[in-house]
CSV table of C-alpha atoms in Angstrom, one decimal:
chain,number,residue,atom,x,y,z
A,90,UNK,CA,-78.1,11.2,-128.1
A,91,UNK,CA,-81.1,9.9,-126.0
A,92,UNK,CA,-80.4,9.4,-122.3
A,93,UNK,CA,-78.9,5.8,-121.0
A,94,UNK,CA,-81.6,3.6,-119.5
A,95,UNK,CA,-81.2,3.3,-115.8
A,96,UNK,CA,-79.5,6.7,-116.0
A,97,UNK,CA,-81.4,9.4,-114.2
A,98,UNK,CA,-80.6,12.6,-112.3
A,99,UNK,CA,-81.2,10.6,-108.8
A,100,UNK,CA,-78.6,8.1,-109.4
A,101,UNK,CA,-76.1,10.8,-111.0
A,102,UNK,CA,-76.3,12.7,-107.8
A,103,UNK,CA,-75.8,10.2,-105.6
A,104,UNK,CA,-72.8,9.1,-106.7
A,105,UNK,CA,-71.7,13.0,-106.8
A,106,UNK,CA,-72.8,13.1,-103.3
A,107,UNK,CA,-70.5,9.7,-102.3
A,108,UNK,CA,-67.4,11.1,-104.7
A,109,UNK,CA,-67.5,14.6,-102.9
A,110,UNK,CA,-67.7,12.8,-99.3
A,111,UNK,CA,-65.3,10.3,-99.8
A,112,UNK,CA,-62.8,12.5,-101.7
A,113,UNK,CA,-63.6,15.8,-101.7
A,114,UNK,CA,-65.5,18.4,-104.5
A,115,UNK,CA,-62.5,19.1,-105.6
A,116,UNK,CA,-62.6,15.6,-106.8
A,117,UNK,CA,-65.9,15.8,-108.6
A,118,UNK,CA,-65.9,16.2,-112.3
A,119,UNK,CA,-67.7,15.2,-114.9
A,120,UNK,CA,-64.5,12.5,-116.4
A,121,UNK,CA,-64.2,11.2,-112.7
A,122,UNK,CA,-68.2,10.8,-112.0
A,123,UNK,CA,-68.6,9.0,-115.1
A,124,UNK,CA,-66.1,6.9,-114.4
A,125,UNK,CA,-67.4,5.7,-111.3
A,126,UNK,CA,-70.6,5.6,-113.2
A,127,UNK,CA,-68.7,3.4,-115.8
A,128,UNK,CA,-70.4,5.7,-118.6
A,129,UNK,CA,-68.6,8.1,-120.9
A,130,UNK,CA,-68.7,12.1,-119.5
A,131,UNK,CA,-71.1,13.2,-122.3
A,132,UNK,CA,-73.8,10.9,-121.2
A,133,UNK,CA,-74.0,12.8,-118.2
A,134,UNK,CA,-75.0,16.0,-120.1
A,135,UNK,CA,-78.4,14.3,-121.2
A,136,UNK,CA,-79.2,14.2,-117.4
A,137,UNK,CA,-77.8,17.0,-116.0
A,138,UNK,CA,-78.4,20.1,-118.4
A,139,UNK,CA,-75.4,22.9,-117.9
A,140,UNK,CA,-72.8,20.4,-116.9
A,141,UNK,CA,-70.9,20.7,-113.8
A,142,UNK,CA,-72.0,23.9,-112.3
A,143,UNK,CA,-75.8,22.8,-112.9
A,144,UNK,CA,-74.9,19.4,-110.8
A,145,UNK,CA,-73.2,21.5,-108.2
A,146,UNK,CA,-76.3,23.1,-107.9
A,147,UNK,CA,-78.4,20.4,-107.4
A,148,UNK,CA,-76.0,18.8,-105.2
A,149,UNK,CA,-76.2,21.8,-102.9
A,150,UNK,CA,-80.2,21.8,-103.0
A,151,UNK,CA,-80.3,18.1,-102.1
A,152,UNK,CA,-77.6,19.4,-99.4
A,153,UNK,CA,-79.7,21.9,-97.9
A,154,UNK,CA,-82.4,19.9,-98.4
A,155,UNK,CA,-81.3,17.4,-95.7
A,156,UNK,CA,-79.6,19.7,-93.3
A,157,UNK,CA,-83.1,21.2,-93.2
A,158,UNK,CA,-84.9,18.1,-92.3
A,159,UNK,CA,-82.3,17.1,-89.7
A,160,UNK,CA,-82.3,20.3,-88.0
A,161,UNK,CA,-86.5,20.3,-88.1
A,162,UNK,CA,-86.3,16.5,-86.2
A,163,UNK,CA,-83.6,17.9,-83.6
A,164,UNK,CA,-85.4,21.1,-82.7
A,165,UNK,CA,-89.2,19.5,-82.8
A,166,UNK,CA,-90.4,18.9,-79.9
A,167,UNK,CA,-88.0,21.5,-78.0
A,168,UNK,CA,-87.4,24.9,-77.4
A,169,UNK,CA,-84.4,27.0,-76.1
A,170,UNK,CA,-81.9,26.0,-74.7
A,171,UNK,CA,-82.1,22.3,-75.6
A,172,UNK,CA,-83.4,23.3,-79.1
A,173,UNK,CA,-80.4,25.3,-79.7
A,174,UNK,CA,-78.4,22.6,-78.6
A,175,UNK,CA,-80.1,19.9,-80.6
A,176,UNK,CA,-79.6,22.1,-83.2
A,177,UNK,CA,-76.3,23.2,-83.1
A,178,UNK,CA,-75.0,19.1,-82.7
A,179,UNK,CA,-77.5,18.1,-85.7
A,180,UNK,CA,-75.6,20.9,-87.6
A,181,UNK,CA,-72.4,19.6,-87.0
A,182,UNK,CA,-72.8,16.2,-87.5
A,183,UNK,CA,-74.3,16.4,-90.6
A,184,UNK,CA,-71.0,18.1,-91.9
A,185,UNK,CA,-68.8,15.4,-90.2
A,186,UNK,CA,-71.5,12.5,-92.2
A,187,UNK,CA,-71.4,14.9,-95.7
A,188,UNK,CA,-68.0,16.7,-95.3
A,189,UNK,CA,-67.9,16.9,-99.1
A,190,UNK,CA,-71.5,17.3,-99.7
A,191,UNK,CA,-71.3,20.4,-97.2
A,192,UNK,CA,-68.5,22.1,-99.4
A,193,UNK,CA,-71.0,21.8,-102.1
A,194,UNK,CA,-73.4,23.4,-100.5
A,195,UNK,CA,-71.2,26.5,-99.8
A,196,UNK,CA,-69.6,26.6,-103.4
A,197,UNK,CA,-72.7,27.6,-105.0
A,198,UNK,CA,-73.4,31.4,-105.2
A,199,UNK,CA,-76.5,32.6,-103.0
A,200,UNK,CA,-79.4,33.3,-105.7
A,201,UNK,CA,-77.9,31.4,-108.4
A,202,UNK,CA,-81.1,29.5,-108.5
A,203,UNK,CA,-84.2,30.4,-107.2
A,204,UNK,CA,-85.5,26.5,-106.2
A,205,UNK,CA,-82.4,26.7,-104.1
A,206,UNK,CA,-82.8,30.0,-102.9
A,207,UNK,CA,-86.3,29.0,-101.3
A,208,UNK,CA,-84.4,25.7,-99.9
A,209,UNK,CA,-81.6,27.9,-98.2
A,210,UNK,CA,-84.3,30.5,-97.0
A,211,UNK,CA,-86.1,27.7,-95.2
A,212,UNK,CA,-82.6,26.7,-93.3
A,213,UNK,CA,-82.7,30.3,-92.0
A,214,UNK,CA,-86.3,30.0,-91.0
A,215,UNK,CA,-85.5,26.9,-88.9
A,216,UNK,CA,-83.0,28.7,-86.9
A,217,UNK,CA,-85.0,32.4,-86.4
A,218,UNK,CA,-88.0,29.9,-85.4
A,219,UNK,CA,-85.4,28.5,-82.5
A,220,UNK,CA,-84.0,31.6,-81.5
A,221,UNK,CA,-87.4,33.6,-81.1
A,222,UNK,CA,-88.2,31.9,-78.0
A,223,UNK,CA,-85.3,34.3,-76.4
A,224,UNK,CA,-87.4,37.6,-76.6
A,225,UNK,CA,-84.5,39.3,-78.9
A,226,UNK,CA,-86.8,41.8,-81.1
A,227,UNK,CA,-86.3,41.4,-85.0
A,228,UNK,CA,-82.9,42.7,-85.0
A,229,UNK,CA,-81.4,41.0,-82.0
A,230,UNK,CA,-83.1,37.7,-83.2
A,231,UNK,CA,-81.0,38.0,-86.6
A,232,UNK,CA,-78.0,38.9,-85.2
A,233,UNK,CA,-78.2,35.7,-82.4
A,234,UNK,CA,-79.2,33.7,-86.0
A,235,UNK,CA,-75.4,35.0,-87.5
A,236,UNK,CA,-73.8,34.2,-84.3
A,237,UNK,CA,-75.4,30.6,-84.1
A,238,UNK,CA,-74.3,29.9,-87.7
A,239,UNK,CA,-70.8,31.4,-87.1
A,240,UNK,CA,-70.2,29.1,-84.7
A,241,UNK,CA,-71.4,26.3,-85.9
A,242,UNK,CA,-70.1,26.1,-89.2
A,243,UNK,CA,-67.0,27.8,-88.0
A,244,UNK,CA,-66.6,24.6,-85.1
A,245,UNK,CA,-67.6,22.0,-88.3
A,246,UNK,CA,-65.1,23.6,-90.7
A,247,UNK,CA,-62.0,23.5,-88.0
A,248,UNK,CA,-63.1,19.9,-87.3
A,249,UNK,CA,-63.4,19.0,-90.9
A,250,UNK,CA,-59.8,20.3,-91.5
A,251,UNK,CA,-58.6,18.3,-88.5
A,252,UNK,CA,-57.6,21.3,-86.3
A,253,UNK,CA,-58.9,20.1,-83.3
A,254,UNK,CA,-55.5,17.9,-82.5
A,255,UNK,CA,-55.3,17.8,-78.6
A,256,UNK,CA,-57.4,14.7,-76.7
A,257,UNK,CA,-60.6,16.2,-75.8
A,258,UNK,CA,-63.8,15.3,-76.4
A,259,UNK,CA,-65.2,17.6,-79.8
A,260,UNK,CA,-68.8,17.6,-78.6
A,261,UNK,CA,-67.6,18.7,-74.9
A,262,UNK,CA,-66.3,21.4,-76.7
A,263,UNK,CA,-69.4,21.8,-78.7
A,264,UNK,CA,-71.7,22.3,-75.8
A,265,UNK,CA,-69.9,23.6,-74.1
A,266,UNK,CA,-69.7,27.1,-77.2
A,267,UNK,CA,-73.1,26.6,-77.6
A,268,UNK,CA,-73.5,27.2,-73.7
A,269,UNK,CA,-71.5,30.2,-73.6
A,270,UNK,CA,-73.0,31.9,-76.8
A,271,UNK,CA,-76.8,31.2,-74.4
A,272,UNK,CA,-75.2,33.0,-72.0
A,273,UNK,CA,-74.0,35.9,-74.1
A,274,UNK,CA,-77.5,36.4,-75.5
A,275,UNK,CA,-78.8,36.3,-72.0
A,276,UNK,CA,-76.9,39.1,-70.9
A,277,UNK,CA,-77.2,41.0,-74.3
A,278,UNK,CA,-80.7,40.8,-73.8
A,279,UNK,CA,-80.8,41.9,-70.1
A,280,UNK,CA,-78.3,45.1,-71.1
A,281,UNK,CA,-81.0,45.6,-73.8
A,282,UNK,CA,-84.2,45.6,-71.7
């Protein structure tokens, strides 16, 4: 079966991309993107080779792909403190814009391609760039990197699941973690020296 004109990989994800963010990944299936795509499920196959996991995976490289170039505008331009914290709010608001999207991103298994791999490494690289202004050695550097990453995905996650119910302000409470993990690697690093 040749592939449908107008058809292409582009235009497949996309409308994976707007299904998961509006509904969810759990929602994102082959029968319900062609739907929305108003094509029959095995026309998708002559776009996306391997089915669903294959689109997951590209989904998650267009994901990372993104995050990467919105934490690269925050941080330009800035370092420490207010890189971090550029950082840390361009993190988080790309989850609350591509909540679905984001879970996409995190389904796939690290190394199950190597294109992504690369893509994913480069995230990492963003953030050790940031942190290395701090003066943390190799090893403290990667360990400030997990605890950065912890606590922003851990703050977008709680959001995205609506546990932050009382009335204050989520990007108070933001900068205000971000603040308090600067200060813990401040005083890590003078115990250290």
């Amino acid at each position: 079966m040749s592939p449908r004109i107008g058809m292409d990989l582009d235009i497949i994800l996309t409308a994976a991309i707007e299904l998961a963010d509006r509904e969810g990944m759990s929602e994102v299936t082959l029968a319900t993107l062609a739907k929305s795509l108003h094509v029959r499920p095995p026309s998708l196959y002559n776009h996306v080779k391997g089915g669903l996991p294959a689109l997951k995976i590209e989904m998650a490289k267009r994901g990372y792909s993104q995050l990467n170039q919105r934490l690269m505008d925050a941080s330009v331009g800035r370092s420490m403190d207010a890189a971090v914290l550029a950082f840390g709010m361009a993190y988080v608001q790309f989850v609350r814009d591509h909540p679905g999207l984001y879970e996409a991103m995190l389904m796939v298994a690290i190394g199950a391609d190597e294109e992504l791999q690369d893509i994913q490494d480069r995230s990492i690289r963003i953030i050790i760039q940031v942190m290395e202004g701090y003066g943390l050695g190799e090893n403290g550097t990667l360990h400030a990197v997990r605890g950065l990453r912890s606590i922003l995905h851990g703050f977008a996650s709680l959001e995205q699941h609506g546990e932050f119910g009382l009335p204050l302000e989520k990007d108070e409470s933001l900068t205000k973690s971000i603040h308090a993990f600067l200060s813990g690697i401040r005083w890590f690093k003078d115990s250290n020296d």
